[in-house]
Amino acid sequence: MYICSMYSKELLKGTLSAIVLKLLAENGKMYGYQITQMVKQLSDNKILLKEGSLYPALHKLKDEGLITVETENIGKRVRHYYTLTQEGIKVKDAKEAELKDFINTISKVITSQL
Amino acid sequence: MYICSMYSKELLKGTLSAIVLKLLAENGKMYGYQITQMVKQLSDNKILLKEGSLYPALHKLKDEGLITVETENIGKRVRHYYTLTQEGIKVKDAKEAELKDFINTISKVITSQL
DNA sequence: TTGCATACATCGTAAATCTATGTATATTTG
DNA sequence: CAAATATACATAGATTTACGATGTATGCAA
């Protein structure tokens, strides 16, 4: 990976977990690398998740009980598939709503001219 | 102040300087407290800037040469008015464009269902 | 066989905002 | 008038979050 996101990294803060939860909600079980590729694709190469961001984030979501892990052997490789829990679905809904509202609000502030 | 923003604080990261620069661009010279009140108003009380966020951010923008300070005595009080520099205008334009693009991209990612 | 893509992991760092706290004046309200 | 609230600034320390760098290893294509 090792390629920089188009955006200042601070902008992504607070949105990563919402994005991951949303993708899992839409696509069922996914594994880490697959998530990075889908985010890359959906964002037209503008958001390039780093391993140092995604894997710790996934582990945290698991520790919080929002996702569960399922291990699958692909040849000699091990792949970790993640799935939303019931609690994860709830949190995903909340985070999605919050993010959408935030985007609305910021848009209002940034476009307004009193 | 001491009232929490409606949003998880992380969401605001990366947007604060863009917001401040944008407000200064639209309104000419402004002082700190005035900025907090205008953000509060424009966001329908959803974004409540804390002193501990705004003042350090303003000092940083000043150190970076993006804004200049002008002191005014209001009775026994001192008020610090901030104004965009030429460089500040450029950075404001860039940050505004970046933020708008980021919002577009995030919206796409969060609403998409492959 | 050399490089690139896939696939995971983690340590230490940097950046940004918030919490808490402090100082002080001005205004409003009971 | 006293008390509470609003105005107005400031900063030290804590927290959070994502990233950079690095490491391991397999699979595939040039």
XYZ file of C-alpha atoms (C1' of nucleotides) in Angstrom:
288
model
C 0.000 0.000 0.000
C 2.157 2.928 1.254
C 0.350 5.440 -0.903
C -1.022 8.580 0.642
C -4.686 9.408 0.702
C -5.684 12.395 -1.352
C -7.077 13.976 1.780
C -5.346 15.272 4.857
C -5.557 12.296 7.152
C -7.321 14.253 9.845
C -10.415 14.521 7.689
C -10.893 10.775 7.845
C -10.973 10.739 11.617
C -14.228 9.579 13.048
C -15.409 8.295 9.688
C -13.374 5.092 9.442
C -15.424 2.947 11.787
C -18.636 4.195 10.192
C -17.319 3.273 6.750
C -16.221 -0.195 7.826
C -19.500 -0.947 9.577
C -21.457 0.334 6.597
C -19.538 -1.833 4.131
C -20.033 -4.907 6.301
C -23.736 -4.134 6.518
C -24.034 -3.885 2.754
C -21.807 -6.792 1.793
C -22.101 -9.338 4.569
C -18.795 -10.908 5.609
C -15.652 -9.224 4.346
C -11.940 -9.463 5.084
C -9.498 -6.630 5.672
C -7.794 -6.391 2.347
C -11.149 -6.594 0.614
C -12.365 -3.617 2.636
C -9.373 -1.501 1.619
C -9.972 -2.345 -2.032
C -13.678 -1.588 -1.900
C -13.122 1.754 -0.185
C -10.500 2.568 -2.801
C -12.892 1.680 -5.589
C -15.936 3.445 -4.151
C -13.906 6.600 -3.540
C -12.249 6.686 -6.961
C -8.813 6.125 -5.404
C -9.268 9.093 -3.117
C -9.448 7.177 0.149
C -6.636 4.668 0.499
C -6.912 2.887 3.824
C -3.583 1.908 5.325
C -2.961 -1.383 7.112
C -1.867 0.617 10.139
C -5.315 2.168 10.208
C -7.602 -0.659 9.215
C -6.337 -3.661 11.168
C -6.214 -1.889 14.530
C -9.674 -0.488 13.770
C -11.018 -3.956 12.999
C -9.506 -5.366 16.201
C -11.094 -2.557 18.166
C -14.516 -3.178 16.630
C -14.137 -6.844 17.526
C -13.148 -6.018 21.111
C -16.215 -3.817 21.342
C -18.385 -6.689 20.198
C -19.558 -4.944 17.036
C -18.106 -7.532 14.659
C -17.170 -11.199 14.871
C -14.288 -12.988 13.191
C -14.349 -16.160 11.188
C -11.127 -17.728 9.982
C -10.840 -19.345 6.602
C -7.871 -21.150 5.078
C -7.082 -20.121 1.516
C -4.310 -22.459 0.442
C -1.580 -21.836 2.997
C -2.981 -18.434 3.835
C -5.362 -17.528 6.606
C -8.092 -15.067 5.908
C -10.138 -13.308 8.585
C -13.723 -12.641 7.643
C -15.637 -10.101 9.676
C -19.388 -9.975 10.189
C -21.598 -7.447 11.981
C -23.152 -8.516 15.275
C -26.640 -7.398 16.321
C -25.006 -4.671 18.405
C -22.838 -3.812 15.409
C -25.912 -3.269 13.288
C -27.321 -0.851 15.841
C -24.065 1.064 16.134
C -23.733 1.129 12.357
C -27.193 2.689 12.049
C -26.343 5.286 14.677
C -22.968 6.123 13.179
C -24.377 6.315 9.681
C -27.098 8.707 10.816
C -24.589 10.797 12.750
C -22.215 10.984 9.810
C -24.952 11.967 7.384
C -26.209 14.642 9.755
C -22.685 15.904 10.282
C -22.121 16.135 6.544
C -25.342 18.111 6.212
C -24.365 20.484 8.980
C -20.833 21.052 7.726
C -22.171 21.665 4.249
C -24.511 24.275 5.646
C -21.732 26.004 7.573
C -19.262 25.893 4.710
C -21.651 27.168 2.052
C -23.463 29.792 4.102
C -22.825 33.451 3.778
C -24.631 35.512 6.369
C -19.073 26.906 27.378
C -18.389 23.344 28.617
C -21.181 21.882 26.540
C -20.497 18.944 24.297
C -20.914 19.012 20.569
C -23.725 16.862 19.255
C -21.187 14.972 17.221
C -18.466 12.627 18.307
C -15.568 15.006 18.559
C -13.449 13.098 16.130
C -15.730 13.967 13.257
C -14.801 17.610 13.532
C -11.110 16.905 13.108
C -9.643 18.401 10.026
C -12.655 20.608 9.487
C -12.035 23.254 12.151
C -9.400 25.287 10.344
C -11.429 25.144 7.143
C -14.484 26.428 8.998
C -12.593 29.251 10.682
C -10.917 30.363 7.474
C -14.222 30.209 5.617
C -16.009 32.335 8.212
C -13.243 34.919 8.161
C -13.425 34.996 4.380
C -17.149 35.606 4.432
C -17.303 38.053 7.322
C -14.056 39.992 7.309
C -12.490 40.477 10.721
C -13.914 38.413 13.569
C -12.918 37.622 17.147
C -12.817 34.243 18.837
C -16.018 34.305 20.806
C -17.859 35.638 17.777
C -16.645 32.673 15.737
C -17.928 30.172 18.307
C -21.336 31.860 18.294
C -21.586 31.978 14.527
C -20.636 28.316 14.156
C -23.203 27.471 16.799
C -25.854 29.466 14.980
C -25.039 28.190 11.491
C -25.037 24.589 12.722
C -28.277 24.851 14.701
C -26.445 24.259 17.984
C -24.914 21.067 16.654
C -21.329 22.264 16.533
C -20.256 23.916 19.762
C -16.631 24.958 19.513
C -14.728 24.778 22.778
C -12.260 27.447 23.866
C -9.639 24.736 24.174
C -10.139 23.984 20.501
C -10.628 27.404 18.992
C -7.981 29.545 20.661
C -5.095 27.156 20.041
C -6.345 26.780 16.465
C -6.397 30.555 15.995
C -2.880 30.885 17.431
C -1.690 28.195 15.054
C -3.263 29.884 12.037
C -1.543 33.085 13.102
C 1.814 31.343 13.508
C 1.359 29.926 10.024
C 0.776 33.400 8.649
C -2.759 32.647 7.481
C -4.407 35.273 9.688
C -3.324 38.486 11.377
C -4.381 39.845 14.743
C -5.614 43.298 15.566
C -6.247 44.267 19.180
C -9.159 46.457 20.172
C -10.054 47.766 23.612
C -13.701 47.342 24.517
C -14.044 49.123 27.853
C -11.534 47.372 30.085
C -11.558 44.286 27.884
C -9.220 43.434 25.082
C -10.620 41.849 21.995
C -8.542 40.122 19.326
C -9.815 40.531 15.813
C -8.529 38.150 13.180
C -8.274 38.794 9.464
C -7.235 36.545 6.571
C -3.894 37.227 4.927
C -3.337 36.759 1.205
C -1.813 33.382 1.979
C -4.787 32.664 4.223
C -7.169 33.279 1.340
C -5.296 30.778 -0.805
C -5.253 28.143 1.924
C -8.915 28.782 2.626
C -9.759 28.143 -1.025
C -7.733 24.942 -1.029
C -9.187 23.676 2.243
C -12.701 24.520 1.198
C -12.276 22.619 -2.050
C -10.709 19.663 -0.255
C -13.483 19.546 2.334
C -16.216 19.719 -0.283
C -14.568 16.972 -2.299
C -14.122 14.865 0.821
C -17.787 15.290 1.731
C -18.749 14.212 -1.775
C -16.535 11.160 -1.619
C -17.668 10.086 1.838
C -21.268 10.523 0.778
C -20.646 8.285 -2.185
C -18.990 5.599 -0.049
C -21.598 5.731 2.683
C -24.621 5.645 0.395
C -23.364 3.140 -2.150
C -24.501 -0.418 -2.280
C -22.590 -2.504 -4.764
C 13.943 -14.907 -10.050
C 12.441 -10.725 -9.344
C 8.934 -7.884 -8.527
C 4.240 -6.999 -7.412
C -0.151 -8.098 -5.316
C -2.348 -10.366 -1.599
C -2.959 -10.652 3.525
C -2.126 -10.240 7.997
C 0.131 -7.744 12.189
C 2.068 -4.094 15.514
C 5.031 -0.357 17.542
C 5.820 4.282 17.881
C 4.580 8.872 16.215
C 2.041 12.893 15.013
C -1.878 15.799 14.887
C -6.019 17.607 16.555
C -9.502 18.380 19.714
C -11.310 18.248 24.263
C -11.432 18.524 29.441
C -10.435 21.056 33.052
C -8.985 24.972 34.891
C -7.863 29.810 35.439
C -8.534 34.963 35.007
C -11.418 38.847 34.391
C -15.175 42.025 32.869
C -20.091 42.926 31.614
C -24.834 42.198 31.910
C -29.078 40.426 33.439
C -32.242 38.806 36.856
C -34.276 37.640 41.178
C -27.708 44.646 45.416
C -26.228 39.937 44.893
C -25.956 36.126 42.192
C -25.962 34.025 38.069
C -24.953 34.109 33.396
C -22.613 35.724 29.288
C -18.587 37.602 27.317
C -13.577 36.920 26.288
C -9.310 35.358 26.553
C -5.647 31.567 27.750
C -3.148 26.995 28.432
C -1.569 22.397 30.349
C -2.510 17.728 30.055
C -5.173 13.782 28.370
C -7.270 11.300 24.766
C -8.225 9.724 20.410
C -7.218 8.305 15.863
C -4.962 7.442 11.856
C -0.578 6.938 9.775
C 4.438 5.608 8.843
C 7.500 2.171 9.144
C 8.431 -2.254 9.502
C 7.901 -7.254 9.591
C 6.210 -11.892 7.971
C 4.557 -14.774 4.410
C 2.159 -16.673 0.200
C 0.757 -16.487 -4.743
C 1.382 -15.074 -9.355
C 3.177 -13.019 -13.434
C 6.913 -11.082 -16.228
